[in-house]
Amino acid sequence: MWQSPKELTNALEKNGYILDQDKGTTLFLALALQKPCLIEGPAGVGKTQLALALARSAGYKLIRLQCYEGLDLSKALYEWDYAKQLLRLQVGNSNWEELKESIYGPEFLLARPLLQAVLAKEPVVLLIDELDKSDEEFESFLLELLAEFQVTIPEVGTFKAQSHPLVLLTSNNTRDLSEALRRRCVHLYLEYPSLEQEMKILEEKCPEITPNLIQDVCEFVAKVRKMPLRKLPSVSESIDFARALHQLQQKTLDLKELTGTLSILLKYPSDLAKLEERLKQWQQEATRKSSTA
Amino acid sequence: MNPQNINGWQLLKLIYALRSAGMDITLQQIQDVLNAQALFPDLEEKAILEAFLITRHEDRELFHLVYGLLNSPDNFHEENNMAQNNSSLEQCNQMEQTGCNGNVHQGIGTGRGGITLLLQAPGDTCQASSFQMPDLQALIGLKGFPGTVDEIEEQEQNLEKQIRFILGQAGFLTWANSMELAKARGRIAEPEWEKFEEYKRYWNQQIRQVLLQERLDKQNKWEVLREVNWRYKPLNSFSAEETGIVHQALRKMGKTLAVRPGLRRKKASRGKINVSSLLKEMVRGGGKIFQLRYETPVLKHPELIVLCDVSNSVAPFSQSLLYLCQKIRFKFRKVRLFLFIDAVWEVTREPWLDTEESQEEIRTWGRKHSSGFSDYGKVFKDFALNVLPELSSQGTVLIMGDGRSNFRPAQVEYLQSIQEKVKHIYWLNPLDPKDWHKADNLINEYKQYCTQVFPCRNINDLWYISKRIFT
């Protein structure tokens, strides 16, 4: 598909996702060696977006499994259509052996995301999102799928993937994933983007905003991310913040005129209080700097 | 080792070094590296190694450290190999010209572990960069000033303390203090402070690498690198920047422990259907169900009481335990948290417990409540007289302390009375087990009244203890 990491990062960039060369190499190797890629990193750095952009770049269908506490095989892999099976039993005039064969046929099997990915005739991108939210039992079940790309349904047998899906797993690090799962994946850690990367993202997502304001916003957000906050601002929050300032007709970022807009950037009152405190300090520094100049 | 061309032997050496340093590398991972190398010979080797050998973000630093040590021109494994020495020398000369990692200010010298820290960038007028770090070759004794590495090791066993010692000798700490003071008074702007922090990190890293190289030269075994692996690193030697790693590990640990239910079950009005109870009911009613019976898991430790010594030597360990207990508190019916030095006080309802500020809070609370010198006997007496009557017989007491009581009486009878009242007492000791028998240490006297005493120095120990106690 892609012959080099550069080709992959260019394809992603065309689809609105900017990935640096190191990370691109890791992702490229995972795809080239047909290994699942485990993407970790803080919330809001673009883990899910990477999977979406990859599907768009490759032109593959995206199959997404959103994990949550209590997720079980009936929601992730397959489920028998019990109502339909009962109907079949009621209307059936054949003998029991024939009935038994037919009610466990493909007509009564409801394929969930994992089975859909395995049965797909064309390659797909399988996104297993926020895996850390699922239970350990589910994680153990995934081992067979990730290692062999096959799943077993006791009543029917084993299904092996017809075309190799590109598997991406994401985790927000709220729970430690098992070593067994980690070893089967190529690990990719996404951090908050650098100043230049974030400016590029904002220029792409918000072409209506002036370059000066974009630079100011990105520098401001980078400074905020260095503070010890409960939740650091994500890329999407910095985009919203820039759009909000643009709506307020601001051409550059003025520290004195940020009141009311900071809640777009930070979500916890304690974080907001810290930032407001720090803003006063930055204002003083700016005043001192301008007076000495 | 040429980073562009790792042969099989060099790869095996790297794998051996990483495994000895505490990283788990499987045969499948090695196979993946070799496959990728064969398929993409143009890709940089380090990128391939990083992609397949690192399975968690926290191991990245250790990987770079080991890789850097293997690539250093004075690698201890290559000293006796003439052919490799020649290539190392060429590589070294090249590094001198271009600078390590392409940075002209981070040159690795040709000497044994010598690093010349010329960090003053041209045209850089920042106050932080105005400090000229002395030549480390001279500093760590290779030119006889101020003492040899052996002498430093005699004074300080801990790697982080050795780094601090060297920085102190270089006069860096005095300068750092003045910078901190200037920061507190608002005389330094934030960018300048960040630059200073960056330099501090850089110097720390460089000195650490030199010291580790020296240790490797001397002991000729990679296991010495375990001390810098985040899993085995003592909890009190994590820097302020690294506390994020500890907190993240503890958060994940808490989450993992919290999702494990107990094995025993009790009757309940809702929950899972209790099949055996339901069958009994049906038999009594002639096969008819009158009422569904439910059950819920019984908590293994319904009440958890945590006692943490917050004297200077134990505070960093206590902070980690408190953080973990906060994360798993909803697994228990009741959790009570106490701090002590020579008096005991309760902090269960303090809002700072699971925040980043807990370290500072613990330090200041200690000053408010105590003289600063631990007195275990008095603490157990206060606890037995004032708190014990309120505890249930099913409670589990966790004590985090080094047992060093500054030659004050042990008063074991009070710990005995606590043991008689509660179900378990677990003692977590942050001291190295070989220091448990030192003069003022009372751990041997208290041990007989505890269900178990665990060494608890690092994340790995804490993980082991948590699994033993809470699951």
Coordinates of N, CA and C in Angstrom, one line a residue, chain B residues 57-228:
Chain B
H57 N 5.4 3.3 27.2 CA 6.0 4.6 27.1 C 7.1 4.8 28.2
E58 N 6.8 4.3 29.3 CA 7.7 4.5 30.5 C 9.1 3.9 30.2
D59 N 9.1 2.8 29.4 CA 10.4 2.1 29.1 C 11.3 2.9 28.1
R60 N 10.7 3.9 27.5 CA 11.4 4.6 26.4 C 12.8 5.2 26.8
E61 N 12.8 5.8 28.0 CA 14.0 6.4 28.5 C 15.1 5.4 28.8
L62 N 14.6 4.3 29.4 CA 15.6 3.2 29.7 C 16.2 2.7 28.4
F63 N 15.4 2.5 27.4 CA 15.8 2.0 26.1 C 16.9 2.9 25.5
H64 N 16.6 4.2 25.5 CA 17.6 5.2 25.0 C 18.9 5.2 25.8
L65 N 18.7 5.0 27.1 CA 19.9 5.0 27.9 C 20.8 3.8 27.6
V66 N 20.2 2.6 27.5 CA 21.0 1.4 27.2 C 21.6 1.5 25.8
Y67 N 20.8 2.0 24.8 CA 21.2 2.1 23.5 C 22.4 3.1 23.4
G68 N 22.3 4.2 24.2 CA 23.3 5.2 24.2 C 24.6 4.6 24.8
L69 N 24.5 3.8 25.8 CA 25.6 3.2 26.5 C 26.3 2.2 25.5
L70 N 25.5 1.5 24.8 CA 26.1 0.5 23.9 C 26.8 1.2 22.7
N71 N 26.3 2.4 22.4 CA 26.8 3.2 21.3 C 28.0 4.1 21.7
S72 N 28.2 4.2 23.0 CA 29.3 5.1 23.5 C 30.6 4.5 23.1
P73 N 31.6 5.3 22.7 CA 32.9 4.8 22.2 C 33.7 4.0 23.2
D74 N 33.4 4.3 24.5 CA 34.2 3.5 25.5 C 33.3 2.4 26.1
N75 N 32.4 1.9 25.3 CA 31.6 0.8 25.8 C 32.4 -0.3 26.4
F76 N 32.1 -0.7 27.7 CA 32.9 -1.6 28.4 C 33.1 -3.0 27.8
H77 N 32.1 -3.4 27.0 CA 32.1 -4.7 26.4 C 33.1 -4.7 25.2
E78 N 33.5 -3.6 24.7 CA 34.3 -3.5 23.5 C 35.7 -3.2 23.8
E79 N 36.0 -3.0 25.1 CA 37.4 -2.5 25.4 C 38.5 -3.5 25.0
N80 N 38.2 -4.8 25.1 CA 39.2 -5.7 24.8 C 39.2 -6.2 23.3
N81 N 38.4 -5.6 22.5 CA 38.3 -5.9 21.1 C 39.0 -4.9 20.3
M82 N 40.2 -5.3 19.8 CA 41.0 -4.3 19.1 C 40.3 -3.8 17.8
A83 N 39.7 -4.7 17.1 CA 39.1 -4.3 15.8 C 38.0 -3.3 16.1
Q84 N 37.2 -3.6 17.1 CA 36.1 -2.7 17.4 C 36.6 -1.4 18.0
N85 N 37.7 -1.5 18.7 CA 38.3 -0.3 19.3 C 38.6 0.7 18.2
N86 N 39.2 0.2 17.1 CA 39.5 1.1 16.0 C 38.3 1.8 15.4
S87 N 37.3 1.0 15.2 CA 36.1 1.6 14.7 C 35.4 2.6 15.7
S88 N 35.5 2.2 17.0 CA 35.0 3.1 18.0 C 35.7 4.5 18.0
L89 N 37.0 4.4 17.8 CA 37.8 5.6 17.8 C 37.4 6.5 16.6
E90 N 37.2 5.9 15.5 CA 36.8 6.6 14.3 C 35.5 7.3 14.6
Q91 N 34.6 6.5 15.1 CA 33.2 6.9 15.4 C 33.3 8.1 16.4
C92 N 34.2 7.9 17.4 CA 34.3 8.9 18.4 C 34.8 10.2 17.9
N93 N 35.8 10.1 17.0 CA 36.3 11.3 16.4 C 35.2 12.0 15.6
Q94 N 34.5 11.2 14.9 CA 33.3 11.8 14.1 C 32.4 12.5 15.1
M95 N 32.1 11.8 16.2 CA 31.2 12.4 17.2 C 31.7 13.8 17.7
E96 N 33.1 13.8 17.9 CA 33.7 15.0 18.4 C 33.5 16.2 17.5
Q97 N 33.5 15.8 16.2 CA 33.4 16.8 15.2 C 31.9 17.3 15.0
T98 N 31.0 16.3 15.0 CA 29.6 16.6 14.7 C 28.8 16.9 16.0
G99 N 29.3 16.3 17.1 CA 28.5 16.4 18.3 C 27.5 15.3 18.4
C100 N 27.3 14.8 19.6 CA 26.4 13.7 19.9 C 25.0 14.1 19.5
N101 N 24.3 13.2 18.8 CA 22.9 13.4 18.4 C 22.8 14.6 17.5
G102 N 23.9 15.0 16.9 CA 23.8 16.1 15.9 C 23.8 17.5 16.6
N103 N 24.0 17.5 17.9 CA 24.0 18.7 18.6 C 25.4 19.1 19.0
V104 N 25.9 20.2 18.5 CA 27.3 20.6 18.7 C 27.6 20.9 20.1
H105 N 26.7 21.1 20.9 CA 27.0 21.4 22.3 C 26.9 20.2 23.2
Q106 N 26.7 19.0 22.7 CA 26.6 17.8 23.5 C 27.6 16.8 23.1
G107 N 28.8 17.2 23.0 CA 29.9 16.2 22.5 C 30.2 15.2 23.6
I108 N 30.4 14.0 23.1 CA 30.9 12.9 24.0 C 32.4 12.9 23.8
G109 N 33.2 13.0 24.8 CA 34.6 13.1 24.7 C 35.3 11.8 24.4
T110 N 36.5 11.8 24.1 CA 37.2 10.5 23.8 C 37.7 9.8 25.0
G111 N 37.7 10.4 26.2 CA 38.1 9.8 27.4 C 37.1 8.8 28.0
R112 N 37.4 8.2 29.1 CA 36.6 7.3 29.7 C 35.4 8.1 30.4
G113 N 34.3 8.1 29.8 CA 33.1 8.7 30.4 C 33.2 10.2 30.5
G114 N 34.1 10.8 29.7 CA 34.3 12.3 29.9 C 33.2 13.0 29.1
I115 N 32.6 14.0 29.7 CA 31.7 14.8 28.9 C 32.0 16.2 29.2
T116 N 32.2 17.0 28.2 CA 32.4 18.4 28.4 C 31.1 19.1 28.1
L117 N 30.6 19.7 29.1 CA 29.3 20.3 29.0 C 29.5 21.8 28.6
L118 N 29.5 22.0 27.3 CA 29.6 23.4 26.8 C 28.2 23.8 26.3
L119 N 27.5 24.3 27.3 CA 26.1 24.5 27.0 C 25.7 25.9 26.6
Q120 N 26.8 26.8 26.6 CA 26.5 28.2 26.3 C 26.3 28.4 24.8
A121 N 25.1 28.5 24.3 CA 24.9 28.6 22.9 C 25.4 29.9 22.4
P122 N 25.9 30.0 21.2 CA 26.3 31.3 20.7 C 25.2 32.3 20.6
G123 N 25.4 33.5 21.0 CA 24.3 34.5 21.0 C 23.2 34.3 22.0
D124 N 23.4 33.4 22.9 CA 22.4 33.1 23.9 C 22.7 34.0 25.1
T125 N 21.8 34.9 25.4 CA 22.0 35.9 26.4 C 21.2 35.6 27.7
C126 N 20.6 34.4 27.7 CA 19.8 34.0 28.8 C 20.6 33.8 30.1
Q127 N 20.1 34.3 31.2 CA 20.8 34.2 32.5 C 21.1 32.7 32.8
A128 N 20.1 31.8 32.5 CA 20.3 30.4 32.8 C 21.5 29.8 32.2
S129 N 21.8 30.3 31.0 CA 23.0 29.7 30.3 C 24.3 30.3 30.7
S130 N 24.3 31.3 31.6 CA 25.5 32.0 31.9 C 26.4 31.1 32.8
F131 N 25.9 30.1 33.3 CA 26.7 29.2 34.2 C 27.5 28.2 33.3
Q132 N 28.8 28.2 33.6 CA 29.7 27.3 32.8 C 30.0 26.1 33.7
M133 N 29.4 24.9 33.2 CA 29.6 23.7 34.0 C 31.1 23.2 33.8
P134 N 31.7 22.9 34.9 CA 33.1 22.4 34.8 C 33.2 21.1 34.0
D135 N 34.4 20.8 33.6 CA 34.6 19.6 32.8 C 34.3 18.4 33.7
L136 N 33.4 17.5 33.3 CA 33.0 16.4 34.2 C 34.2 15.4 34.3
Q137 N 35.0 15.3 33.3 CA 36.2 14.4 33.4 C 36.9 14.7 34.7
A138 N 37.2 16.0 34.8 CA 37.9 16.5 36.0 C 37.0 16.2 37.3
L139 N 35.8 16.5 37.1 CA 34.9 16.5 38.3 C 34.8 15.1 38.9
I140 N 34.6 14.1 38.1 CA 34.4 12.8 38.7 C 35.8 12.1 39.0
G141 N 36.8 12.8 39.0 CA 38.1 12.2 39.5 C 39.1 11.7 38.6
L142 N 38.8 11.8 37.3 CA 39.7 11.2 36.4 C 41.0 12.0 36.2
K143 N 40.9 13.3 36.6 CA 42.1 14.1 36.7 C 42.4 14.5 38.2
G144 N 41.8 13.7 39.1 CA 42.2 13.9 40.5 C 41.4 15.0 41.2
F145 N 40.3 15.5 40.7 CA 39.6 16.5 41.4 C 38.1 16.2 41.3
P146 N 37.3 16.3 42.4 CA 37.7 16.5 43.7 C 37.8 15.1 44.5
G147 N 37.4 14.1 43.8 CA 37.5 12.7 44.4 C 37.1 11.7 43.3
T148 N 37.5 10.5 43.5 CA 37.2 9.5 42.5 C 35.8 9.0 42.6
V149 N 35.4 8.4 41.6 CA 34.0 7.8 41.6 C 33.8 6.9 42.8
D150 N 34.9 6.1 43.1 CA 34.9 5.2 44.2 C 34.6 6.0 45.5
E151 N 35.3 7.1 45.6 CA 35.1 7.9 46.9 C 33.6 8.4 46.9
I152 N 33.1 8.8 45.7 CA 31.7 9.3 45.7 C 30.8 8.2 46.1
E153 N 31.1 7.0 45.6 CA 30.2 5.8 45.9 C 30.3 5.4 47.4
E154 N 31.5 5.7 48.0 CA 31.6 5.4 49.4 C 30.7 6.3 50.2
Q155 N 30.6 7.5 49.8 CA 29.8 8.5 50.5 C 28.3 8.2 50.2
E156 N 28.0 8.0 49.0 CA 26.5 7.9 48.6 C 26.3 6.6 47.7
Q157 N 25.4 5.7 48.2 CA 25.1 4.5 47.4 C 24.1 4.8 46.3
N158 N 23.2 5.7 46.6 CA 22.1 6.0 45.7 C 22.6 6.9 44.5
L159 N 22.2 6.4 43.4 CA 22.6 7.1 42.1 C 22.2 8.6 42.1
E160 N 20.9 8.8 42.5 CA 20.4 10.2 42.5 C 21.2 11.1 43.4
K161 N 21.6 10.5 44.6 CA 22.3 11.3 45.6 C 23.7 11.6 45.1
Q162 N 24.3 10.6 44.3 CA 25.6 10.8 43.7 C 25.6 12.0 42.7
I163 N 24.5 12.0 41.9 CA 24.4 13.1 40.9 C 24.3 14.4 41.7
R164 N 23.5 14.4 42.7 CA 23.4 15.7 43.5 C 24.7 16.1 44.1
F165 N 25.5 15.1 44.6 CA 26.8 15.3 45.1 C 27.7 16.0 44.1
I166 N 27.7 15.4 42.9 CA 28.6 16.0 41.8 C 28.1 17.4 41.5
L167 N 26.8 17.6 41.4 CA 26.3 18.9 41.0 C 26.7 19.9 42.1
G168 N 26.7 19.4 43.4 CA 27.1 20.3 44.5 C 28.5 20.7 44.4
Q169 N 29.4 19.7 44.1 CA 30.8 19.9 43.9 C 31.1 20.9 42.8
A170 N 30.3 20.9 41.8 CA 30.5 21.8 40.6 C 30.0 23.2 40.9
G171 N 29.3 23.4 42.1 CA 28.8 24.7 42.4 C 27.4 25.0 41.8
F172 N 26.9 23.9 41.1 CA 25.7 24.1 40.4 C 24.5 24.3 41.4
L173 N 24.5 23.6 42.5 CA 23.4 23.7 43.4 C 23.2 25.1 44.0
T174 N 24.4 25.8 44.2 CA 24.3 27.2 44.8 C 23.6 28.1 43.7
W175 N 24.1 27.9 42.5 CA 23.5 28.7 41.4 C 22.0 28.3 41.3
A176 N 21.7 27.0 41.4 CA 20.3 26.6 41.2 C 19.4 27.2 42.3
N177 N 20.0 27.3 43.5 CA 19.2 27.9 44.7 C 18.9 29.4 44.4
S178 N 20.0 30.0 43.9 CA 19.8 31.5 43.6 C 18.7 31.7 42.5
M179 N 18.7 30.8 41.5 CA 17.7 30.8 40.5 C 16.3 30.6 41.0
E180 N 16.2 29.6 42.0 CA 14.9 29.3 42.6 C 14.4 30.5 43.4
L181 N 15.3 31.1 44.1 CA 15.0 32.3 44.9 C 14.5 33.4 44.0
A182 N 15.2 33.6 42.9 CA 14.8 34.7 42.0 C 13.5 34.4 41.4
K183 N 13.2 33.1 41.1 CA 11.9 32.7 40.6 C 10.8 33.0 41.6
A184 N 11.1 32.7 42.8 CA 10.0 32.9 43.9 C 9.8 34.4 44.0
R185 N 10.8 35.2 43.8 CA 10.6 36.7 44.0 C 10.1 37.3 42.7
G186 N 9.9 36.5 41.7 CA 9.3 37.0 40.4 C 10.3 37.7 39.6
R187 N 11.6 37.5 39.8 CA 12.6 38.2 39.0 C 13.0 37.5 37.7
I188 N 12.6 36.3 37.5 CA 12.9 35.6 36.3 C 11.6 35.3 35.5
A189 N 11.7 35.6 34.3 CA 10.5 35.4 33.4 C 10.4 33.9 33.1
E190 N 9.2 33.4 32.8 CA 9.0 32.0 32.6 C 9.8 31.3 31.5
P191 N 10.1 31.9 30.4 CA 10.9 31.3 29.4 C 12.3 31.0 29.9
E192 N 12.8 32.0 30.7 CA 14.2 31.8 31.2 C 14.2 30.7 32.2
W193 N 13.2 30.6 33.0 CA 13.1 29.5 34.0 C 13.0 28.1 33.3
E194 N 12.2 28.1 32.2 CA 12.1 26.8 31.5 C 13.4 26.4 30.9
K195 N 14.2 27.4 30.4 CA 15.5 27.1 29.9 C 16.4 26.5 31.0
F196 N 16.3 27.1 32.2 CA 17.1 26.6 33.3 C 16.7 25.2 33.6
E197 N 15.4 24.9 33.6 CA 15.0 23.6 33.9 C 15.5 22.6 32.9
E198 N 15.5 23.0 31.7 CA 16.0 22.2 30.6 C 17.5 21.8 30.8
Y199 N 18.2 22.8 31.2 CA 19.7 22.6 31.4 C 19.9 21.7 32.6
K200 N 19.0 21.9 33.6 CA 19.2 21.0 34.8 C 18.9 19.6 34.4
R201 N 17.9 19.4 33.6 CA 17.6 18.0 33.2 C 18.7 17.4 32.4
Y202 N 19.2 18.3 31.5 CA 20.3 17.8 30.6 C 21.5 17.4 31.4
W203 N 21.9 18.2 32.4 CA 23.1 17.9 33.2 C 22.9 16.6 34.0
N204 N 21.7 16.6 34.6 CA 21.3 15.4 35.4 C 21.5 14.1 34.5
Q205 N 21.0 14.2 33.3 CA 21.0 13.0 32.4 C 22.5 12.7 32.0
Q206 N 23.2 13.7 31.7 CA 24.6 13.5 31.3 C 25.4 12.8 32.4
I207 N 25.3 13.4 33.7 CA 26.0 12.9 34.8 C 25.6 11.4 35.1
R208 N 24.3 11.2 35.0 CA 23.8 9.8 35.2 C 24.4 8.9 34.2
Q209 N 24.5 9.3 33.0 CA 25.1 8.4 32.0 C 26.5 8.1 32.3
V210 N 27.3 9.1 32.7 CA 28.7 8.9 33.0 C 28.9 8.0 34.2
L211 N 28.0 8.2 35.3 CA 28.1 7.4 36.5 C 27.8 5.9 36.1
L212 N 26.7 5.8 35.3 CA 26.3 4.4 35.0 C 27.4 3.7 34.1
Q213 N 28.0 4.5 33.2 CA 29.1 3.9 32.4 C 30.2 3.4 33.3
E214 N 30.5 4.3 34.3 CA 31.6 3.9 35.3 C 31.2 2.6 36.0
R215 N 30.0 2.6 36.5 CA 29.5 1.4 37.2 C 29.6 0.1 36.3
L216 N 29.2 0.3 35.0 CA 29.3 -0.8 34.1 C 30.7 -1.3 33.9
D217 N 31.6 -0.3 33.8 CA 33.0 -0.6 33.6 C 33.5 -1.4 34.8
K218 N 33.1 -1.0 35.9 CA 33.6 -1.6 37.2 C 33.0 -3.0 37.4
Q219 N 31.7 -3.0 37.3 CA 31.0 -4.3 37.7 C 30.8 -5.2 36.5
N220 N 30.9 -4.7 35.3 CA 30.8 -5.5 34.1 C 29.5 -6.4 34.1
K221 N 28.4 -5.7 34.5 CA 27.1 -6.4 34.4 C 26.0 -5.4 34.2
W222 N 25.1 -5.7 33.4 CA 24.0 -4.7 33.0 C 23.0 -4.6 34.1
E223 N 23.0 -5.5 35.1 CA 21.9 -5.4 36.1 C 22.0 -4.1 36.9
V224 N 23.2 -3.4 36.8 CA 23.3 -2.1 37.5 C 22.2 -1.1 37.0
L225 N 21.8 -1.3 35.8 CA 20.8 -0.4 35.2 C 19.4 -0.5 35.7
R226 N 19.2 -1.5 36.5 CA 17.9 -1.7 37.1 C 17.5 -0.5 38.0
E227 N 18.6 0.1 38.5 CA 18.3 1.2 39.4 C 17.7 2.4 38.7
V228 N 17.9 2.5 37.4 CA 17.2 3.6 36.7 C 15.9 3.1 36.0

